[in-house]
Structures are given as C-alpha cells and as structure tokens.
Amino acid sequence: MRHLPFSNAPADEPARVVAEPSAAGSWHVLGAGSLGTLWACRLARAGLPVHLLLRNAARLQAYREAGGLRLIEDGQASLHCLPATDVAADGPIARLLLACKAYDAQAAIASVAARLAPGAEVILLQNGMGSQQAVAEMLPQARCIYASSTEGAYRPADFQAVFAGQGFTWLGDAGPVGLAEPTALLADLERAGIAHQWTANVHSRLWRKLALNCAINPLTVLYGCRNGGLADHHDEVATLCAELARLLGACGQADAALGLHQEVQRVIQATAANYSSMYQDVEQGRRTEIDYLLGYACQAALERHCEVPHLQALQARLVRALNKP
Ligand SMILES: NC(=O)c1ccc[n+]([C@@H]2O[C@H](COP(=O)([O-])OP(=O)(O)OC[C@H]3O[C@@H](n4cnc5c(N)ncnc54)[C@H](OP(=O)(O)O)[C@@H]3O)[C@@H](O)[C@H]2O)c1
C-alpha cells in the first residue's frame, strides 16, 4: 500500500512529505523507531491523521530522504508518507504516543510538553517501570495512559519496522482510577486493528511484565542463549521467580505474583527459538533498558527491605558483563 495523504506526486516519483499544521484529534507520534513506526503506519492506514515528531532538523531531513515510513508485514512492505516536523515546531497536541526507549522518554517529552493541550492524552509505551511514572509526574495537565504491550517489532533500517510478533496491548490510566474510558482513543485503536484492552489495573500488568522480563532476559544475556536455553537453568530461574514473587507482594502487587514461575516456564517454552530484547540490544551494541527492569526491581526491594539476594547478584553479574570492554 502506498499512502499519500498529503502529496500529489505522480506514482513514479518519490512522494513528497509535506508537514501540515497539527489538527485537533490528530495522533502525534514522538519516536519513529520500531514501535512508533508500527503504530503510526497502522493508524494512518485506517485513515486516521498521524503526525510524526522527530528529534531535530537532521532527523527530519533523513526522514524526508527516506520518503516516508515503511512497515514490513509478512515480507510485504508498505510505504506511508506521513507529515512530520521536528519537536521545535509549534501547535497544540491533543493526543501523543510516546514511543522512545525508557532512558530517552523524559528528555523527549520535555521537548514537547509545552505544546500539550489541557487534558491531552499521552500514551506511554516504555518497557519496564520508572520512566512512565517520571513522565507522568512531568505532565500534570495531561491524561497519561500506561501501555503494556506484547507486540514485537524491530528496525532493519531507519524509518522502517518489521512487524515480527503479533501481540496484545493493555492500556490504563496512570493516575487514580475514576475517569471514564477514553472511548475516542480506543475506537481509533480498534479501527487501526491494534489488539488492545482497557484495564483499571494496568499497574499489575506492568509489574507482571517486569517480573517476567527480570526472570528471563538477564540470564539470556549472561548465558548467551535463546530463551529456550534457560530450560537448562531451571533451578536458577525458579529461585529468581520465588524472589520476584516476594518482591511483588512487598510492593502491594500480590495478584501480579500469582503463578509467576509457571508463566515464566511457559514463556521460555513458547518463545524457545527467540532471542530476548535485552540479548538483541547487547548483540547490536545498543544501550539496554536494564535500569528500568532489573535495576528498578532491585531498587524497589531495597526501599522495602525485601531480601532478594539472587536478584541482586544477578544485577551485579549483568552490570559487570555489560561494562566489559
Ligand atoms: N520493539 C518492540 O518490539 C517493543 C515491544 C514492546 C515494548 N517496547 C518498548 O517500547 C519502547 C520503544 O522501543 P522501540 O523498540 O520502538 O525503540 P527504537 O526502535 O529504538 O525507537 C526509539 C525511537 O525514539 C526516538 N527518540 C529518542 N529520543 C528522542 C527524542 N528526544 N525526540 C524524538 N525522538 C526520539 C529514536 O529516534 P532516532 O531514530 O532519531 O534515534 C527512535 O526512533 C521501549 O521502551 C521498548 O522496550 C518495544
């Protein structure tokens, strides 16, 4: 599919990407990486107005040279020429998808915070815990929505995303529950075919995912293996799950601890052939999100005087391994 909403370029010429003034009800996507591209392309394909926000003029120029975003699904690429500006542009933002890594989220949101309309909806896609909370504290005027997603996408090149794993996204309010569901936003996701569910307890989902991640990803880095390789480290995984369950209980998240070890075993089996996201980050020399995953868990344990010696030892081993020249 060639999606040319703002260009009249003939089909045999590269489509021109033209920035349009931001429209009310438009989706703004901050972070045109793997997930940002996956969401932006599906929303635009459904006929919804989507506007990309790129970090600076150089990235905007690179986007223009790329001719748009490419989404690759089942080996088929589609081109989506979405309007884009850099973050320095003006204009109110009513709905924003923050699709940066956890360690970039605060700096990225700071660059557009002044443009957020009162009551603006801001979806935070970051993995782990800590960065979404920090962003929500920076935006008292907005309705921050936490997302926990099992969808998988990776970036083979700039402004391209491969949709690698169908999944599901849970969404819920960051703040105290009590607001009505954001029906217009959820209707857009439905229209775009983004599998999702609104939940009153997204915090529980985030803690559960954090625990799953802590039980699997660091060990795959240390043993240099696919997820399935952890079947050879059954006792170590079981010990970590017991500590993580204790930690979840200490953090008031007992529900998120129910059946944790069984689910970890199930994930290890079901994704045996996959490399974890942390493994892939390390392999490709990219920064990991460890501070928002295992680092966050160990800090939470420390603050609650919850003893998690194996988790702490795991973190120390991982930090040593990541800092090796
Ligand atoms: N990928 C997945 O399958 C997946 C699944 C579930 C959850 N997540 C989570 O989703 C989050 C995003 O992951 P991702 O894989 O999409 O990351 P990614 O491919 O690295 O993309 C991040 C994007 O954020 C942009 N960015 C960073 N700082 C920015 C700034 N100040 N202003 C504007 N843009 C900025 C980067 O821009 P440049 O291109 O200019 O560097 C990059 O395009 C992570 O927390 C990840 O753990 C990912």
PDB file of N, CA, C and O in Angstrom, residues 56-111:
ATOM      1  N   ASN A  56      15.108  16.287  15.681  1.00  0.00           N
ATOM      2  CA  ASN A  56      15.753  17.538  15.249  1.00  0.00           C
ATOM      3  C   ASN A  56      15.679  17.657  13.722  1.00  0.00           C
ATOM      4  O   ASN A  56      15.173  16.762  13.039  1.00  0.00           O
ATOM      5  N   ALA A  57      16.233  18.763  13.229  1.00  0.00           N
ATOM      6  CA  ALA A  57      16.129  19.041  11.788  1.00  0.00           C
ATOM      7  C   ALA A  57      16.866  17.988  10.968  1.00  0.00           C
ATOM      8  O   ALA A  57      16.427  17.621   9.865  1.00  0.00           O
ATOM      9  N   ALA A  58      17.962  17.463  11.519  1.00  0.00           N
ATOM     10  CA  ALA A  58      18.733  16.460  10.760  1.00  0.00           C
ATOM     11  C   ALA A  58      17.913  15.182  10.597  1.00  0.00           C
ATOM     12  O   ALA A  58      17.890  14.581   9.509  1.00  0.00           O
ATOM     13  N   ARG A  59      17.213  14.773  11.660  1.00  0.00           N
ATOM     14  CA  ARG A  59      16.391  13.550  11.562  1.00  0.00           C
ATOM     15  C   ARG A  59      15.183  13.797  10.641  1.00  0.00           C
ATOM     16  O   ARG A  59      14.754  12.896   9.933  1.00  0.00           O
ATOM     17  N   LEU A  60      14.673  15.019  10.662  1.00  0.00           N
ATOM     18  CA  LEU A  60      13.557  15.353   9.766  1.00  0.00           C
ATOM     19  C   LEU A  60      14.017  15.251   8.308  1.00  0.00           C
ATOM     20  O   LEU A  60      13.325  14.699   7.451  1.00  0.00           O
ATOM     21  N   GLN A  61      15.211  15.760   8.052  1.00  0.00           N
ATOM     22  CA  GLN A  61      15.760  15.699   6.695  1.00  0.00           C
ATOM     23  C   GLN A  61      15.972  14.235   6.282  1.00  0.00           C
ATOM     24  O   GLN A  61      15.623  13.832   5.159  1.00  0.00           O
ATOM     25  N   ALA A  62      16.485  13.424   7.224  1.00  0.00           N
ATOM     26  CA  ALA A  62      16.706  11.993   6.922  1.00  0.00           C
ATOM     27  C   ALA A  62      15.377  11.319   6.614  1.00  0.00           C
ATOM     28  O   ALA A  62      15.288  10.481   5.709  1.00  0.00           O
ATOM     29  N   TYR A  63      14.335  11.700   7.350  1.00  0.00           N
ATOM     30  CA  TYR A  63      13.000  11.116   7.102  1.00  0.00           C
ATOM     31  C   TYR A  63      12.522  11.501   5.699  1.00  0.00           C
ATOM     32  O   TYR A  63      12.001  10.677   4.951  1.00  0.00           O
ATOM     33  N   ARG A  64      12.727  12.760   5.368  1.00  0.00           N
ATOM     34  CA  ARG A  64      12.282  13.203   4.027  1.00  0.00           C
ATOM     35  C   ARG A  64      13.030  12.440   2.941  1.00  0.00           C
ATOM     36  O   ARG A  64      12.447  12.034   1.941  1.00  0.00           O
ATOM     37  N   GLU A  65      14.324  12.226   3.183  1.00  0.00           N
ATOM     38  CA  GLU A  65      15.102  11.495   2.165  1.00  0.00           C
ATOM     39  C   GLU A  65      14.642  10.044   2.065  1.00  0.00           C
ATOM     40  O   GLU A  65      14.670   9.446   0.985  1.00  0.00           O
ATOM     41  N   ALA A  66      14.200   9.472   3.196  1.00  0.00           N
ATOM     42  CA  ALA A  66      13.704   8.082   3.174  1.00  0.00           C
ATOM     43  C   ALA A  66      12.361   8.004   2.447  1.00  0.00           C
ATOM     44  O   ALA A  66      11.956   6.929   2.012  1.00  0.00           O
ATOM     45  N   GLY A  67      11.672   9.134   2.320  1.00  0.00           N
ATOM     46  CA  GLY A  67      10.412   9.170   1.567  1.00  0.00           C
ATOM     47  C   GLY A  67       9.202   8.718   2.350  1.00  0.00           C
ATOM     48  O   GLY A  67       8.130   8.554   1.784  1.00  0.00           O
ATOM     49  N   GLY A  68       9.358   8.471   3.637  1.00  0.00           N
ATOM     50  CA  GLY A  68       8.219   8.059   4.465  1.00  0.00           C
ATOM     51  C   GLY A  68       8.606   6.899   5.371  1.00  0.00           C
ATOM     52  O   GLY A  68       9.791   6.541   5.464  1.00  0.00           O
ATOM     53  N   LEU A  69       7.607   6.332   6.028  1.00  0.00           N
ATOM     54  CA  LEU A  69       7.841   5.165   6.900  1.00  0.00           C
ATOM     55  C   LEU A  69       7.495   3.902   6.129  1.00  0.00           C
ATOM     56  O   LEU A  69       6.504   3.871   5.396  1.00  0.00           O
ATOM     57  N   ARG A  70       8.290   2.876   6.324  1.00  0.00           N
ATOM     58  CA  ARG A  70       7.982   1.576   5.708  1.00  0.00           C
ATOM     59  C   ARG A  70       7.650   0.562   6.790  1.00  0.00           C
ATOM     60  O   ARG A  70       8.443   0.374   7.718  1.00  0.00           O
ATOM     61  N   LEU A  71       6.503  -0.072   6.611  1.00  0.00           N
ATOM     62  CA  LEU A  71       6.103  -1.139   7.534  1.00  0.00           C
ATOM     63  C   LEU A  71       6.163  -2.452   6.768  1.00  0.00           C
ATOM     64  O   LEU A  71       5.564  -2.578   5.692  1.00  0.00           O
ATOM     65  N   ILE A  72       6.902  -3.402   7.313  1.00  0.00           N
ATOM     66  CA  ILE A  72       7.075  -4.699   6.642  1.00  0.00           C
ATOM     67  C   ILE A  72       6.330  -5.769   7.444  1.00  0.00           C
ATOM     68  O   ILE A  72       6.629  -5.991   8.619  1.00  0.00           O
ATOM     69  N   GLU A  73       5.325  -6.354   6.802  1.00  0.00           N
ATOM     70  CA  GLU A  73       4.497  -7.379   7.446  1.00  0.00           C
ATOM     71  C   GLU A  73       4.463  -8.588   6.532  1.00  0.00           C
ATOM     72  O   GLU A  73       4.158  -8.433   5.339  1.00  0.00           O
ATOM     73  N   ASP A  74       4.737  -9.750   7.080  1.00  0.00           N
ATOM     74  CA  ASP A  74       4.747 -10.990   6.286  1.00  0.00           C
ATOM     75  C   ASP A  74       5.561 -10.806   4.999  1.00  0.00           C
ATOM     76  O   ASP A  74       5.155 -11.240   3.920  1.00  0.00           O
ATOM     77  N   GLY A  75       6.669 -10.116   5.106  1.00  0.00           N
ATOM     78  CA  GLY A  75       7.554  -9.935   3.952  1.00  0.00           C
ATOM     79  C   GLY A  75       7.115  -8.858   2.970  1.00  0.00           C
ATOM     80  O   GLY A  75       7.818  -8.557   2.018  1.00  0.00           O
ATOM     81  N   GLN A  76       5.943  -8.252   3.178  1.00  0.00           N
ATOM     82  CA  GLN A  76       5.433  -7.215   2.265  1.00  0.00           C
ATOM     83  C   GLN A  76       5.660  -5.832   2.883  1.00  0.00           C
ATOM     84  O   GLN A  76       5.257  -5.612   4.029  1.00  0.00           O
ATOM     85  N   ALA A  77       6.244  -4.924   2.102  1.00  0.00           N
ATOM     86  CA  ALA A  77       6.485  -3.576   2.626  1.00  0.00           C
ATOM     87  C   ALA A  77       5.396  -2.625   2.140  1.00  0.00           C
ATOM     88  O   ALA A  77       4.957  -2.703   0.990  1.00  0.00           O
ATOM     89  N   SER A  78       4.957  -1.731   3.013  1.00  0.00           N
ATOM     90  CA  SER A  78       4.046  -0.665   2.587  1.00  0.00           C
ATOM     91  C   SER A  78       4.682   0.666   2.985  1.00  0.00           C
ATOM     92  O   SER A  78       5.342   0.767   4.023  1.00  0.00           O
ATOM     93  N   LEU A  79       4.485   1.657   2.123  1.00  0.00           N
ATOM     94  CA  LEU A  79       5.089   2.967   2.355  1.00  0.00           C
ATOM     95  C   LEU A  79       4.021   3.943   2.837  1.00  0.00           C
ATOM     96  O   LEU A  79       2.937   4.008   2.249  1.00  0.00           O
ATOM     97  N   HIS A  80       4.332   4.683   3.872  1.00  0.00           N
ATOM     98  CA  HIS A  80       3.355   5.618   4.440  1.00  0.00           C
ATOM     99  C   HIS A  80       4.034   6.988   4.556  1.00  0.00           C
ATOM    100  O   HIS A  80       4.929   7.174   5.377  1.00  0.00           O
ATOM    101  N   CYS A  81       3.614   7.910   3.712  1.00  0.00           N
ATOM    102  CA  CYS A  81       4.245   9.236   3.693  1.00  0.00           C
ATOM    103  C   CYS A  81       3.504  10.157   4.656  1.00  0.00           C
ATOM    104  O   CYS A  81       2.597  10.886   4.245  1.00  0.00           O
ATOM    105  N   LEU A  82       3.881  10.099   5.897  1.00  0.00           N
ATOM    106  CA  LEU A  82       3.165  10.851   6.922  1.00  0.00           C
ATOM    107  C   LEU A  82       3.776  12.229   7.093  1.00  0.00           C
ATOM    108  O   LEU A  82       4.996  12.393   6.967  1.00  0.00           O
ATOM    109  N   PRO A  83       2.970  13.216   7.406  1.00  0.00           N
ATOM    110  CA  PRO A  83       3.538  14.525   7.689  1.00  0.00           C
ATOM    111  C   PRO A  83       4.398  14.463   8.939  1.00  0.00           C
ATOM    112  O   PRO A  83       4.119  13.689   9.851  1.00  0.00           O
ATOM    113  N   ALA A  84       5.440  15.274   8.943  1.00  0.00           N
ATOM    114  CA  ALA A  84       6.373  15.245  10.070  1.00  0.00           C
ATOM    115  C   ALA A  84       6.952  16.630  10.288  1.00  0.00           C
ATOM    116  O   ALA A  84       7.074  17.409   9.348  1.00  0.00           O
ATOM    117  N   THR A  85       7.289  16.907  11.543  1.00  0.00           N
ATOM    118  CA  THR A  85       8.035  18.112  11.875  1.00  0.00           C
ATOM    119  C   THR A  85       9.053  17.723  12.928  1.00  0.00           C
ATOM    120  O   THR A  85       8.970  16.626  13.485  1.00  0.00           O
ATOM    121  N   ASP A  86       9.996  18.613  13.211  1.00  0.00           N
ATOM    122  CA  ASP A  86      10.837  18.298  14.354  1.00  0.00           C
ATOM    123  C   ASP A  86      10.155  18.845  15.607  1.00  0.00           C
ATOM    124  O   ASP A  86       9.154  19.572  15.521  1.00  0.00           O
ATOM    125  N   VAL A  87      10.707  18.466  16.765  1.00  0.00           N
ATOM    126  CA  VAL A  87       9.999  18.773  18.011  1.00  0.00           C
ATOM    127  C   VAL A  87       9.916  20.279  18.293  1.00  0.00           C
ATOM    128  O   VAL A  87       9.126  20.703  19.128  1.00  0.00           O
ATOM    129  N   ALA A  88      10.728  21.062  17.574  1.00  0.00           N
ATOM    130  CA  ALA A  88      10.731  22.504  17.821  1.00  0.00           C
ATOM    131  C   ALA A  88       9.541  23.212  17.187  1.00  0.00           C
ATOM    132  O   ALA A  88       9.315  24.404  17.426  1.00  0.00           O
ATOM    133  N   ALA A  89       8.760  22.496  16.377  1.00  0.00           N
ATOM    134  CA  ALA A  89       7.613  23.147  15.702  1.00  0.00           C
ATOM    135  C   ALA A  89       6.554  23.565  16.722  1.00  0.00           C
ATOM    136  O   ALA A  89       6.578  23.141  17.866  1.00  0.00           O
ATOM    137  N   ASP A  90       5.610  24.411  16.273  1.00  0.00           N
ATOM    138  CA  ASP A  90       4.538  24.887  17.167  1.00  0.00           C
ATOM    139  C   ASP A  90       3.274  24.069  16.966  1.00  0.00           C
ATOM    140  O   ASP A  90       3.190  23.242  16.093  1.00  0.00           O
ATOM    141  N   GLY A  91       2.272  24.443  17.736  1.00  0.00           N
ATOM    142  CA  GLY A  91       0.943  23.859  17.527  1.00  0.00           C
ATOM    143  C   GLY A  91       0.567  22.929  18.656  1.00  0.00           C
ATOM    144  O   GLY A  91       1.418  22.220  19.185  1.00  0.00           O
ATOM    145  N   PRO A  92      -0.719  22.948  19.029  1.00  0.00           N
ATOM    146  CA  PRO A  92      -1.160  22.126  20.151  1.00  0.00           C
ATOM    147  C   PRO A  92      -1.184  20.636  19.805  1.00  0.00           C
ATOM    148  O   PRO A  92      -1.389  20.269  18.651  1.00  0.00           O
ATOM    149  N   ILE A  93      -0.971  19.830  20.815  1.00  0.00           N
ATOM    150  CA  ILE A  93      -1.005  18.373  20.656  1.00  0.00           C
ATOM    151  C   ILE A  93      -2.090  17.855  21.592  1.00  0.00           C
ATOM    152  O   ILE A  93      -2.048  18.087  22.800  1.00  0.00           O
ATOM    153  N   ALA A  94      -3.061  17.149  21.010  1.00  0.00           N
ATOM    154  CA  ALA A  94      -4.171  16.645  21.826  1.00  0.00           C
ATOM    155  C   ALA A  94      -4.015  15.167  22.170  1.00  0.00           C
ATOM    156  O   ALA A  94      -4.589  14.683  23.136  1.00  0.00           O
ATOM    157  N   ARG A  95      -3.253  14.452  21.320  1.00  0.00           N
ATOM    158  CA  ARG A  95      -3.065  13.016  21.574  1.00  0.00           C
ATOM    159  C   ARG A  95      -1.656  12.625  21.120  1.00  0.00           C
ATOM    160  O   ARG A  95      -1.314  12.807  19.944  1.00  0.00           O
ATOM    161  N   LEU A  96      -0.901  12.092  22.059  1.00  0.00           N
ATOM    162  CA  LEU A  96       0.512  11.814  21.761  1.00  0.00           C
ATOM    163  C   LEU A  96       0.851  10.373  22.115  1.00  0.00           C
ATOM    164  O   LEU A  96       0.502   9.889  23.201  1.00  0.00           O
ATOM    165  N   LEU A  97       1.566   9.729  21.210  1.00  0.00           N
ATOM    166  CA  LEU A  97       2.117   8.409  21.501  1.00  0.00           C
ATOM    167  C   LEU A  97       3.608   8.602  21.744  1.00  0.00           C
ATOM    168  O   LEU A  97       4.327   9.044  20.843  1.00  0.00           O
ATOM    169  N   LEU A  98       4.071   8.299  22.953  1.00  0.00           N
ATOM    170  CA  LEU A  98       5.496   8.434  23.262  1.00  0.00           C
ATOM    171  C   LEU A  98       6.139   7.070  23.044  1.00  0.00           C
ATOM    172  O   LEU A  98       5.884   6.127  23.807  1.00  0.00           O
ATOM    173  N   ALA A  99       6.944   6.967  21.999  1.00  0.00           N
ATOM    174  CA  ALA A  99       7.456   5.659  21.581  1.00  0.00           C
ATOM    175  C   ALA A  99       8.980   5.611  21.598  1.00  0.00           C
ATOM    176  O   ALA A  99       9.610   4.964  20.769  1.00  0.00           O
ATOM    177  N   CYS A 100       9.569   6.306  22.585  1.00  0.00           N
ATOM    178  CA  CYS A 100      11.033   6.261  22.737  1.00  0.00           C
ATOM    179  C   CYS A 100      11.395   5.157  23.717  1.00  0.00           C
ATOM    180  O   CYS A 100      10.541   4.608  24.401  1.00  0.00           O
ATOM    181  N   LYS A 101      12.676   4.863  23.822  1.00  0.00           N
ATOM    182  CA  LYS A 101      13.156   3.950  24.853  1.00  0.00           C
ATOM    183  C   LYS A 101      12.946   4.606  26.224  1.00  0.00           C
ATOM    184  O   LYS A 101      12.884   5.845  26.335  1.00  0.00           O
ATOM    185  N   ALA A 102      12.930   3.776  27.244  1.00  0.00           N
ATOM    186  CA  ALA A 102      12.685   4.271  28.594  1.00  0.00           C
ATOM    187  C   ALA A 102      13.697   5.365  28.985  1.00  0.00           C
ATOM    188  O   ALA A 102      13.328   6.377  29.580  1.00  0.00           O
ATOM    189  N   TYR A 103      14.975   5.179  28.603  1.00  0.00           N
ATOM    190  CA  TYR A 103      16.006   6.129  29.029  1.00  0.00           C
ATOM    191  C   TYR A 103      15.941   7.453  28.255  1.00  0.00           C
ATOM    192  O   TYR A 103      16.575   8.428  28.644  1.00  0.00           O
ATOM    193  N   ASP A 104      15.176   7.507  27.169  1.00  0.00           N
ATOM    194  CA  ASP A 104      15.038   8.756  26.396  1.00  0.00           C
ATOM    195  C   ASP A 104      13.716   9.463  26.682  1.00  0.00           C
ATOM    196  O   ASP A 104      13.496  10.583  26.197  1.00  0.00           O
ATOM    197  N   ALA A 105      12.821   8.798  27.410  1.00  0.00           N
ATOM    198  CA  ALA A 105      11.436   9.268  27.486  1.00  0.00           C
ATOM    199  C   ALA A 105      11.317  10.666  28.101  1.00  0.00           C
ATOM    200  O   ALA A 105      10.580  11.520  27.587  1.00  0.00           O
ATOM    201  N   GLN A 106      12.039  10.910  29.200  1.00  0.00           N
ATOM    202  CA  GLN A 106      11.874  12.213  29.873  1.00  0.00           C
ATOM    203  C   GLN A 106      12.395  13.367  29.012  1.00  0.00           C
ATOM    204  O   GLN A 106      11.741  14.404  28.911  1.00  0.00           O
ATOM    205  N   ALA A 107      13.557  13.166  28.408  1.00  0.00           N
ATOM    206  CA  ALA A 107      14.110  14.242  27.570  1.00  0.00           C
ATOM    207  C   ALA A 107      13.188  14.490  26.378  1.00  0.00           C
ATOM    208  O   ALA A 107      12.942  15.643  25.987  1.00  0.00           O
ATOM    209  N   ALA A 108      12.659  13.406  25.819  1.00  0.00           N
ATOM    210  CA  ALA A 108      11.798  13.558  24.638  1.00  0.00           C
ATOM    211  C   ALA A 108      10.519  14.309  25.015  1.00  0.00           C
ATOM    212  O   ALA A 108      10.113  15.242  24.309  1.00  0.00           O
ATOM    213  N   ILE A 109       9.902  13.940  26.113  1.00  0.00           N
ATOM    214  CA  ILE A 109       8.632  14.588  26.458  1.00  0.00           C
ATOM    215  C   ILE A 109       8.876  16.052  26.839  1.00  0.00           C
ATOM    216  O   ILE A 109       8.032  16.923  26.538  1.00  0.00           O
ATOM    217  N   ALA A 110      10.011  16.332  27.442  1.00  0.00           N
ATOM    218  CA  ALA A 110      10.299  17.716  27.822  1.00  0.00           C
ATOM    219  C   ALA A 110      10.304  18.620  26.586  1.00  0.00           C
ATOM    220  O   ALA A 110       9.937  19.793  26.657  1.00  0.00           O
ATOM    221  N   SER A 111      10.684  18.045  25.443  1.00  0.00           N
ATOM    222  CA  SER A 111      10.801  18.873  24.238  1.00  0.00           C
ATOM    223  C   SER A 111       9.443  19.264  23.649  1.00  0.00           C
ATOM    224  O   SER A 111       9.380  20.152  22.808  1.00  0.00           O
TER     225      SER A 111
END
